[in-house]
Amino acid sequence: TKTITKDIEVAIKVQRPNVLAEIALDLYLVRSLAPLYQRITNTSTDLQSLANEWGRGFIDELTYTREKINTNQFNAQMKEKNLAAIVAPVVIGEYSTDRVLVTEWVNGRRLDESMEEDVARLCGVALNAYLVMLLETGTLHCDPHPGNLLRTEDGKLCILDFGMTLSTPKDLQYSLLEFIAHLTAENYDDVPYDLVKLDFLREDKVDLLVKTGALEPLYYFLRQANQGGGGSKVRERIFDEYRAKYPGADEDELRQYMRNEINESREKMAEKASAVTGVTMKVEDLQRENSDAFRIPEWFLYTSRAFLTLEGISLQADPDFSIVKSCFPYVAKRLLGDDSPRSQKALRDLIYGKDDDLNTEKISELAEGFTKYTTTTKIVSQGGGTSINLDTNKNPKKDNNRQSTEATITLAKDSADILLAPQGNLVQNLIVEESATALSAQVKDA
């Protein structure tokens, strides 16, 4: 509902009567049927716990006082982190209650419907905002459907509806950061152990899965996903690979070739498992042995929903969008600026790799990612929307100079914060170590 009070245009959200009773009944039925369905499907995932997590989110969403707190907290955190391109509606607390929420009205257009030139940039801003929530502030907005993401008239990203959120503890934040860093670096050797930390994979199963090559299909899929384009582009690339291998084959024949290769791969896995365990194993034995190796952790419910929605909106703006590659600017900024031991280890692994050799290409990618994060997320004036330039008397050249100056100052400040951090970090150590190595080489040459 839209109305005006005290010369301020506001939005009023009113809770529907008896909605709690309806949700409670639905959740009761889901929780009651979950154990039965789990037995029928023989899944290792605790479905009743997943139902409980869904229920927690739904019930929390009915408490508008909590939504008021979450919204105010989000605005304060974005301001504290100097992320000027990201906002939420301003809550008018004096008129808000547990069942009524009043906020200032936000003039804007849904991100997925906007025709402005800066939509692709704002999709990147949205992804960065959710990475900051997930991996820094520890409170993730869990309902980013297209209607809750607006492009404001002044070129900012406005996120609506903070009723449903997820708290992410520090250990989960660092485990996710390590996982994303390994994906962006295509360091798949460490991915299985990341999945153990994230509670996707049982620790007592991981070594067998790695040694038998059972995770190779997962690595293949991750490599494909890393190239971007969503599910349809992944499918196209896979079929293109098989068309090159089997010229002239139609799609049905290609599918049969795929099935044959999968069966051959399974036979090889079973042979490797026999060698590793000392016990003769057939394909069905290996499948039974690993049937409960994977599970879905509770935290993944809302996190996957949030990022899949962001990927869908971004694919509309850019058909070749890669969510893994798009995460890298944030990962670069976080690894360069976080002096915690786990972040610094992930940074060292990224820069030096398994062979402990300095990878100058990765350093270049980190610098580029750090720059991109700063200039897309912290600087509002980078937006290209027409609504920013309504004043026809403005000088475009002067505006461009102002934007360039703003970007330079912001980037210089963020870079100085890293290079001059009093507590020290890997970047400072890297500069000292490599400078000493270069100097030593020059002395020897002399």
Short mmCIF file of C-alpha atoms in Angstrom, two decimals:
data_model
loop_
_atom_site.label_atom_id
_atom_site.label_comp_id
_atom_site.label_asym_id
_atom_site.label_seq_id
_atom_site.Cartn_x
_atom_site.Cartn_y
_atom_site.Cartn_z
CA THR A 1 0.00 0.00 0.00
CA LYS A 2 1.25 3.48 -0.88
CA THR A 3 0.24 6.59 1.05
CA ILE A 4 1.57 9.96 2.25
CA THR A 5 2.09 11.08 5.85
CA LYS A 6 3.76 14.27 7.11
CA ASP A 7 4.75 15.14 3.51
CA ILE A 8 6.59 11.79 3.20
CA GLU A 9 5.48 9.17 0.70
CA VAL A 10 5.41 5.80 2.46
CA ALA A 11 4.81 2.09 1.82
CA ILE A 12 2.65 0.22 4.37
CA LYS A 13 2.89 -3.56 4.76
CA VAL A 14 0.02 -5.14 6.70
CA GLN A 15 -0.06 -8.80 7.77
CA ARG A 16 -2.99 -10.88 6.55
CA PRO A 17 -5.27 -12.23 9.33
CA ASN A 18 -4.84 -15.89 10.44
CA VAL A 19 -1.75 -16.36 8.30
CA LEU A 20 0.19 -17.91 11.21
CA ALA A 21 -2.36 -20.70 11.65
CA GLU A 22 -2.26 -21.52 7.93
CA ILE A 23 1.55 -21.68 7.85
CA ALA A 24 1.65 -23.76 11.05
CA LEU A 25 -0.68 -26.36 9.52
CA ASP A 26 1.38 -26.58 6.33
CA LEU A 27 4.61 -27.00 8.31
CA TYR A 28 3.05 -29.64 10.56
CA LEU A 29 2.08 -31.72 7.51
CA VAL A 30 5.53 -31.33 5.90
CA ARG A 31 7.34 -32.26 9.12
CA SER A 32 5.06 -35.29 9.65
CA LEU A 33 5.66 -36.63 6.13
CA ALA A 34 9.40 -35.87 5.99
CA PRO A 35 10.65 -39.01 7.85
CA LEU A 36 8.46 -41.27 5.71
CA TYR A 37 9.70 -39.68 2.48
CA GLN A 38 13.29 -39.95 3.75
CA ARG A 39 12.87 -43.71 4.29
CA ILE A 40 11.27 -44.20 0.86
CA THR A 41 13.98 -42.28 -1.00
CA ASN A 42 16.80 -43.61 1.23
CA THR A 43 18.40 -40.17 1.30
CA SER A 44 21.12 -39.34 3.83
CA THR A 45 19.80 -35.78 4.18
CA ASP A 46 17.81 -35.05 7.35
CA LEU A 47 14.60 -33.86 5.67
CA GLN A 48 12.87 -33.05 8.94
CA SER A 49 15.70 -30.69 9.89
CA LEU A 50 15.36 -29.04 6.47
CA ALA A 51 11.62 -28.65 7.10
CA ASN A 52 12.41 -27.09 10.48
CA GLU A 53 14.73 -24.59 8.79
CA TRP A 54 12.05 -23.66 6.25
CA GLY A 55 9.62 -23.22 9.13
CA ARG A 56 12.02 -20.99 11.03
CA GLY A 57 12.30 -18.70 8.04
CA PHE A 58 8.54 -18.53 7.46
CA ILE A 59 7.76 -17.80 11.11
CA ASP A 60 10.49 -15.16 11.37
CA GLU A 61 9.04 -13.44 8.32
CA LEU A 62 5.76 -12.86 10.19
CA THR A 63 7.43 -10.73 12.87
CA TYR A 64 7.65 -7.25 11.35
CA THR A 65 9.59 -5.91 14.33
CA ARG A 66 12.39 -8.31 13.38
CA GLU A 67 12.17 -7.12 9.76
CA LYS A 68 12.47 -3.52 10.97
CA ILE A 69 15.63 -4.40 12.91
CA ASN A 70 17.10 -6.33 9.96
CA THR A 71 16.43 -3.46 7.55
CA ASN A 72 17.95 -0.81 9.83
CA GLN A 73 20.94 -3.06 10.48
CA PHE A 74 21.51 -3.61 6.76
CA ASN A 75 21.48 0.12 5.98
CA ALA A 76 23.91 0.78 8.83
CA GLN A 77 26.27 -1.99 7.67
CA MET A 78 26.31 -0.79 4.05
CA LYS A 79 27.05 2.76 5.25
CA GLU A 80 29.81 1.51 7.54
CA LYS A 81 31.43 -0.40 4.67
CA ASN A 82 31.08 2.61 2.36
CA LEU A 83 29.00 0.61 -0.12
CA ALA A 84 27.14 3.63 -1.45
CA ALA A 85 25.49 1.81 -4.37
CA ILE A 86 23.38 -0.46 -2.11
CA VAL A 87 20.42 0.63 0.04
CA ALA A 88 17.23 -0.63 1.70
CA PRO A 89 14.05 1.38 2.43
CA VAL A 90 14.19 3.67 5.46
CA VAL A 91 11.91 2.31 8.19
CA ILE A 92 9.58 4.72 10.00
CA GLY A 93 9.73 3.09 13.41
CA GLU A 94 7.09 5.16 15.18
CA TYR A 95 4.35 3.77 12.92
CA SER A 96 5.62 0.17 12.74
CA THR A 97 4.47 -2.76 14.90
CA ASP A 98 4.73 -6.56 14.89
CA ARG A 99 2.07 -6.74 12.15
CA VAL A 100 2.47 -3.41 10.39
CA LEU A 101 5.65 -2.12 8.74
CA VAL A 102 5.95 1.46 7.43
CA THR A 103 8.88 2.54 5.26
CA GLU A 104 9.67 5.49 3.06
CA TRP A 105 8.54 4.92 -0.51
CA VAL A 106 11.33 4.01 -2.98
CA ASN A 107 10.95 5.24 -6.54
CA GLY A 108 12.48 2.72 -8.87
CA ARG A 109 11.93 -0.15 -11.27
CA ARG A 110 12.38 -3.87 -10.85
CA LEU A 111 15.92 -4.81 -11.83
CA ASP A 112 14.73 -7.52 -14.22
CA GLU A 113 12.38 -5.06 -16.00
CA SER A 114 14.63 -2.00 -16.16
CA MET A 115 15.88 -0.95 -19.61
CA GLU A 116 18.69 1.26 -18.28
CA GLU A 117 22.22 0.69 -19.51
CA ASP A 118 23.61 0.02 -16.05
CA VAL A 119 21.47 -3.06 -15.25
CA ALA A 120 24.36 -5.47 -15.90
CA ARG A 121 26.53 -3.45 -13.50
CA LEU A 122 23.78 -3.47 -10.87
CA CYS A 123 23.50 -7.25 -11.20
CA GLY A 124 27.17 -7.32 -10.20
CA VAL A 125 26.41 -4.92 -7.37
CA ALA A 126 23.61 -7.24 -6.20
CA LEU A 127 25.93 -10.25 -6.21
CA ASN A 128 28.57 -8.32 -4.26
CA ALA A 129 25.94 -7.19 -1.75
CA TYR A 130 24.87 -10.77 -1.10
CA LEU A 131 28.48 -11.93 -0.79
CA VAL A 132 29.10 -9.17 1.78
CA MET A 133 26.00 -10.28 3.71
CA LEU A 134 26.89 -13.97 3.52
CA LEU A 135 30.63 -13.72 4.18
CA GLU A 136 31.09 -10.55 6.25
CA THR A 137 28.07 -9.19 8.09
CA GLY A 138 26.71 -12.68 8.82
CA THR A 139 23.05 -11.84 8.06
CA LEU A 140 21.89 -12.93 4.61
CA HIS A 141 18.73 -11.58 2.94
CA CYS A 142 16.99 -14.80 1.85
CA ASP A 143 14.22 -13.54 -0.43
CA PRO A 144 15.84 -11.86 -3.46
CA HIS A 145 13.04 -12.58 -5.94
CA PRO A 146 12.90 -10.06 -8.83
CA GLY A 147 10.23 -7.95 -7.10
CA ASN A 148 12.57 -7.31 -4.16
CA LEU A 149 15.47 -5.92 -6.22
CA LEU A 150 14.95 -2.39 -7.55
CA ARG A 151 17.00 -0.01 -9.63
CA THR A 152 16.36 3.36 -8.01
CA GLU A 153 16.02 6.56 -10.02
CA ASP A 154 19.50 7.65 -8.95
CA GLY A 155 21.13 4.41 -10.13
CA LYS A 156 21.40 2.51 -6.84
CA LEU A 157 20.38 -1.04 -5.98
CA CYS A 158 17.56 -1.14 -3.42
CA ILE A 159 16.84 -4.45 -1.65
CA LEU A 160 13.32 -4.89 -0.22
CA ASP A 161 11.80 -7.24 2.37
CA PHE A 162 14.24 -8.25 5.11
CA GLY A 163 11.71 -10.48 6.87
CA MET A 164 13.50 -13.71 5.98
CA THR A 165 17.22 -13.80 6.83
CA LEU A 166 19.88 -16.38 7.64
CA SER A 167 22.66 -16.01 10.19
CA THR A 168 26.04 -17.32 9.00
CA PRO A 169 28.65 -18.06 11.70
CA LYS A 170 32.30 -17.14 11.16
CA ASP A 171 33.44 -20.72 10.53
CA LEU A 172 30.87 -21.12 7.74
CA GLN A 173 31.85 -17.74 6.27
CA TYR A 174 35.53 -18.73 6.01
CA SER A 175 34.70 -22.20 4.68
CA LEU A 176 32.60 -20.63 1.93
CA LEU A 177 35.31 -18.07 1.17
CA GLU A 178 37.90 -20.85 0.81
CA PHE A 179 35.53 -22.84 -1.42
CA ILE A 180 34.83 -19.86 -3.71
CA ALA A 181 38.56 -19.02 -3.86
CA HIS A 182 39.38 -22.60 -4.89
CA LEU A 183 36.63 -22.58 -7.54
CA THR A 184 37.77 -19.29 -9.06
CA ALA A 185 41.38 -20.56 -9.08
CA GLU A 186 40.15 -23.90 -10.52
CA ASN A 187 42.00 -25.63 -7.69
CA TYR A 188 39.78 -28.71 -7.62
CA ASP A 189 42.15 -30.79 -5.48
CA ASP A 190 41.01 -28.85 -2.41
CA VAL A 191 37.29 -28.80 -3.31
CA PRO A 192 36.41 -32.18 -1.67
CA TYR A 193 37.81 -31.00 1.66
CA ASP A 194 35.92 -27.71 1.28
CA LEU A 195 32.74 -29.76 0.84
CA VAL A 196 33.52 -31.60 4.08
CA LYS A 197 33.88 -28.30 5.95
CA LEU A 198 30.60 -27.11 4.42
CA ASP A 199 28.86 -30.33 5.56
CA PHE A 200 27.99 -31.50 2.03
CA LEU A 201 30.33 -34.50 2.19
CA ARG A 202 31.01 -36.95 5.01
CA GLU A 203 34.57 -36.80 6.25
CA ASP A 204 34.90 -40.60 6.50
CA LYS A 205 33.97 -40.95 2.80
CA VAL A 206 36.08 -38.23 1.20
CA ASP A 207 39.36 -40.13 0.76
CA LEU A 208 37.71 -43.07 -1.01
CA LEU A 209 35.77 -40.72 -3.29
CA VAL A 210 38.95 -38.82 -4.20
CA LYS A 211 41.11 -41.90 -4.77
CA THR A 212 38.53 -43.68 -6.93
CA GLY A 213 37.89 -40.62 -9.07
CA ALA A 214 34.23 -40.58 -8.07
CA LEU A 215 34.30 -36.77 -7.87
CA GLU A 216 35.61 -36.26 -11.42
CA PRO A 217 32.07 -35.70 -12.82
CA LEU A 218 31.61 -32.97 -10.19
CA TYR A 219 34.86 -31.29 -11.25
CA TYR A 220 33.76 -31.50 -14.89
CA PHE A 221 30.45 -29.84 -14.07
CA LEU A 222 32.17 -27.11 -12.02
CA ARG A 223 34.52 -26.36 -14.92
CA GLN A 224 31.54 -26.06 -17.23
CA ALA A 225 29.62 -23.85 -14.78
CA ASN A 226 32.69 -21.65 -14.39
CA GLN A 227 32.42 -20.72 -18.07
CA GLY A 228 28.98 -19.20 -17.48
CA GLY A 229 25.76 -19.05 -19.42
CA GLY A 230 23.59 -21.05 -17.02
CA GLY A 231 22.22 -24.54 -17.57
CA SER A 232 21.33 -24.09 -21.24
CA LYS A 233 24.85 -22.94 -22.21
CA VAL A 234 26.41 -25.77 -20.17
CA ARG A 235 24.25 -28.25 -22.08
CA GLU A 236 25.27 -26.70 -25.42
CA ARG A 237 28.96 -26.92 -24.56
CA ILE A 238 28.69 -30.57 -23.48
CA PHE A 239 26.89 -31.52 -26.70
CA ASP A 240 29.45 -29.54 -28.74
CA GLU A 241 32.23 -31.59 -27.13
CA TYR A 242 30.53 -34.84 -28.07
CA ARG A 243 29.71 -33.64 -31.60
CA ALA A 244 33.43 -33.00 -32.07
CA LYS A 245 34.23 -36.49 -30.76
CA TYR A 246 31.51 -38.24 -32.77
CA PRO A 247 30.94 -36.31 -36.03
CA GLY A 248 27.62 -36.93 -37.74
CA ALA A 249 25.86 -38.40 -34.69
CA ASP A 250 22.39 -37.10 -33.87
CA GLU A 251 21.33 -36.07 -30.34
CA ASP A 252 19.94 -39.51 -29.41
CA GLU A 253 23.18 -41.16 -30.48
CA LEU A 254 25.21 -38.55 -28.58
CA ARG A 255 23.20 -39.28 -25.43
CA GLN A 256 23.96 -42.99 -25.84
CA TYR A 257 27.67 -42.22 -26.20
CA MET A 258 27.44 -40.17 -22.99
CA ARG A 259 25.76 -43.05 -21.14
CA ASN A 260 28.39 -45.47 -22.39
CA GLU A 261 31.20 -43.24 -21.18
CA ILE A 262 29.51 -42.84 -17.79
CA ASN A 263 29.23 -46.62 -17.43
CA GLU A 264 32.87 -47.06 -18.42
CA SER A 265 33.84 -44.40 -15.88
CA ARG A 266 31.91 -46.22 -13.16
CA GLU A 267 33.67 -49.49 -13.98
CA LYS A 268 37.05 -47.75 -13.66
CA MET A 269 35.99 -46.26 -10.33
CA ALA A 270 35.04 -49.70 -9.06
CA GLU A 271 38.45 -51.06 -10.13
CA LYS A 272 40.22 -48.22 -8.32
CA ALA A 273 38.09 -48.80 -5.22
CA SER A 274 39.08 -52.47 -5.22
CA ALA A 275 42.75 -51.48 -5.36
CA VAL A 276 42.36 -48.84 -2.61
CA THR A 277 40.31 -50.94 -0.18
CA GLY A 278 41.74 -54.37 -0.97
CA VAL A 279 38.17 -55.63 -1.38
CA THR A 280 36.79 -56.56 -4.81
CA MET A 281 34.06 -54.07 -5.67
CA LYS A 282 31.54 -53.91 -8.50
CA VAL A 283 29.81 -50.73 -9.64
CA GLU A 284 26.74 -51.46 -7.52
CA ASP A 285 28.97 -52.09 -4.48
CA LEU A 286 30.66 -48.72 -4.93
CA GLN A 287 27.31 -46.96 -5.36
CA ARG A 288 26.00 -48.59 -2.19
CA GLU A 289 29.18 -47.68 -0.32
CA ASN A 290 28.86 -44.00 -1.31
CA SER A 291 25.06 -43.71 -1.21
CA ASP A 292 25.14 -41.68 2.00
CA ALA A 293 28.32 -39.74 1.28
CA PHE A 294 26.51 -36.56 0.23
CA ARG A 295 23.86 -34.58 2.09
CA ILE A 296 22.23 -31.15 2.00
CA PRO A 297 23.10 -28.94 5.01
CA GLU A 298 20.37 -26.76 6.48
CA TRP A 299 22.17 -23.47 5.74
CA PHE A 300 22.15 -24.30 2.00
CA LEU A 301 18.35 -24.00 1.66
CA TYR A 302 18.09 -20.24 1.71
CA THR A 303 21.60 -19.56 0.41
CA SER A 304 21.04 -21.55 -2.79
CA ARG A 305 17.66 -19.90 -3.30
CA ALA A 306 19.20 -16.44 -3.00
CA PHE A 307 22.09 -17.01 -5.38
CA LEU A 308 20.10 -18.99 -7.95
CA THR A 309 17.67 -16.06 -8.13
CA LEU A 310 20.54 -13.62 -8.61
CA GLU A 311 22.00 -15.82 -11.34
CA GLY A 312 18.63 -15.94 -13.14
CA ILE A 313 18.28 -12.14 -13.14
CA SER A 314 21.90 -11.70 -14.23
CA LEU A 315 21.48 -14.16 -17.11
CA GLN A 316 18.66 -11.98 -18.44
CA ALA A 317 21.08 -9.04 -18.63
CA ASP A 318 24.03 -11.12 -19.85
CA PRO A 319 23.40 -14.57 -21.44
CA ASP A 320 27.04 -15.53 -20.80
CA PHE A 321 26.99 -14.55 -17.11
CA SER A 322 29.16 -16.76 -14.86
CA ILE A 323 28.31 -16.57 -11.18
CA VAL A 324 31.66 -18.13 -10.23
CA LYS A 325 33.69 -15.58 -12.23
CA SER A 326 31.45 -12.76 -11.02
CA CYS A 327 32.25 -13.69 -7.43
CA PHE A 328 35.96 -13.14 -8.04
CA PRO A 329 36.04 -9.32 -7.60
CA TYR A 330 34.62 -9.72 -4.10
CA VAL A 331 36.93 -12.67 -3.36
CA ALA A 332 39.92 -10.59 -4.51
CA LYS A 333 38.92 -7.66 -2.31
CA ARG A 334 38.24 -9.93 0.68
CA LEU A 335 41.44 -11.98 0.43
CA LEU A 336 43.59 -8.88 -0.05
CA GLY A 337 41.99 -7.02 2.85
CA ASP A 338 41.39 -9.79 5.41
CA ASP A 339 44.37 -10.55 7.65
CA SER A 340 42.85 -13.66 9.28
CA PRO A 341 44.99 -16.84 8.99
CA ARG A 342 42.39 -18.70 6.88
CA SER A 343 41.99 -15.85 4.40
CA GLN A 344 45.74 -15.36 4.12
CA LYS A 345 46.25 -19.09 3.48
CA ALA A 346 43.59 -19.02 0.75
CA LEU A 347 45.32 -15.98 -0.77
CA ARG A 348 48.72 -17.70 -0.66
CA ASP A 349 47.27 -20.84 -2.29
CA LEU A 350 45.77 -18.65 -5.01
CA ILE A 351 48.97 -16.69 -5.69
CA TYR A 352 51.55 -19.47 -5.35
CA GLY A 353 49.56 -22.59 -6.26
CA LYS A 354 50.49 -26.17 -5.36
CA ASP A 355 54.07 -25.83 -6.64
CA ASP A 356 54.75 -22.78 -4.44
CA ASP A 357 55.74 -20.70 -7.49
CA LEU A 358 54.62 -17.10 -7.71
CA ASN A 359 51.86 -16.82 -10.34
CA THR A 360 52.04 -13.30 -11.79
CA GLU A 361 48.87 -13.93 -13.83
CA LYS A 362 46.90 -14.55 -10.63
CA ILE A 363 48.33 -11.38 -9.09
CA SER A 364 47.14 -9.45 -12.14
CA GLU A 365 43.68 -11.05 -11.85
CA LEU A 366 43.52 -10.17 -8.15
CA ALA A 367 44.41 -6.54 -8.84
CA GLU A 368 41.83 -6.36 -11.62
CA GLY A 369 39.17 -7.97 -9.43
CA PHE A 370 39.93 -5.65 -6.52
CA THR A 371 39.61 -2.64 -8.82
CA LYS A 372 36.35 -3.88 -10.33
CA TYR A 373 34.78 -4.49 -6.91
CA THR A 374 35.64 -0.98 -5.73
CA THR A 375 34.46 0.82 -8.86
CA THR A 376 31.18 -1.09 -9.23
CA THR A 377 30.02 -1.40 -5.63
CA LYS A 378 31.30 1.70 -3.85
CA ILE A 379 30.81 4.35 -6.54
CA VAL A 380 27.23 5.29 -7.40
CA SER A 381 28.21 7.70 -10.16
CA GLN A 382 29.45 4.81 -12.30
CA GLY A 383 25.80 4.12 -13.14
CA GLY A 384 24.87 4.77 -16.74
CA GLY A 385 21.13 5.32 -16.34
CA THR A 386 19.47 8.31 -17.95
CA SER A 387 17.79 9.23 -14.70
CA ILE A 388 21.12 10.29 -13.25
CA ASN A 389 21.60 12.91 -15.95
CA LEU A 390 18.25 14.70 -15.99
CA ASP A 391 19.91 18.12 -15.79
CA THR A 392 20.53 19.10 -19.44
CA ASN A 393 22.82 21.92 -18.33
CA LYS A 394 25.35 19.47 -16.93
CA ASN A 395 28.65 19.12 -18.71
CA PRO A 396 29.18 15.42 -19.65
CA LYS A 397 32.94 15.86 -19.78
CA LYS A 398 32.91 17.37 -16.30
CA ASP A 399 30.77 14.47 -15.02
CA ASN A 400 33.18 11.94 -16.54
CA ASN A 401 36.12 13.71 -14.91
CA ARG A 402 34.28 13.68 -11.56
CA GLN A 403 33.55 9.95 -11.88
CA SER A 404 37.15 9.23 -12.82
CA THR A 405 38.42 11.26 -9.86
CA GLU A 406 35.97 9.55 -7.47
CA ALA A 407 37.06 6.13 -8.71
CA THR A 408 40.76 7.00 -8.38
CA ILE A 409 40.40 8.36 -4.85
CA THR A 410 38.28 5.42 -3.64
CA LEU A 411 40.64 2.87 -5.19
CA ALA A 412 43.71 4.62 -3.78
CA LYS A 413 42.19 4.70 -0.30
CA ASP A 414 41.24 1.02 -0.35
CA SER A 415 44.68 0.08 -1.69
CA ALA A 416 46.40 2.16 1.00
CA ASP A 417 44.34 0.45 3.70
CA ILE A 418 45.87 -2.87 2.59
CA LEU A 419 49.43 -1.74 1.92
CA LEU A 420 49.68 0.29 5.15
CA ALA A 421 47.69 -1.98 7.49
CA PRO A 422 49.46 -1.78 10.90
CA GLN A 423 48.76 -5.44 11.73
CA GLY A 424 50.52 -6.63 8.56
CA ASN A 425 49.24 -9.02 5.89
CA LEU A 426 50.33 -11.36 3.11
CA VAL A 427 50.45 -8.57 0.51
CA GLN A 428 53.01 -6.66 2.58
CA ASN A 429 55.01 -9.86 3.15
CA LEU A 430 54.85 -10.66 -0.56
CA ILE A 431 56.24 -7.25 -1.51
CA VAL A 432 59.08 -7.61 1.02
CA GLU A 433 59.91 -11.21 0.03
CA GLU A 434 59.87 -10.64 -3.70
CA SER A 435 61.82 -7.37 -3.37
CA ALA A 436 64.45 -9.17 -1.30
CA THR A 437 64.64 -11.98 -3.88
CA ALA A 438 65.04 -9.48 -6.72
CA LEU A 439 67.70 -7.54 -4.79
CA SER A 440 69.59 -10.73 -3.97
CA ALA A 441 69.60 -11.71 -7.64
CA GLN A 442 70.96 -8.30 -8.63
CA VAL A 443 73.74 -8.53 -6.03
CA LYS A 444 74.74 -11.96 -7.32
CA ASP A 445 74.78 -10.70 -10.93
CA ALA A 446 76.96 -7.78 -9.88
#
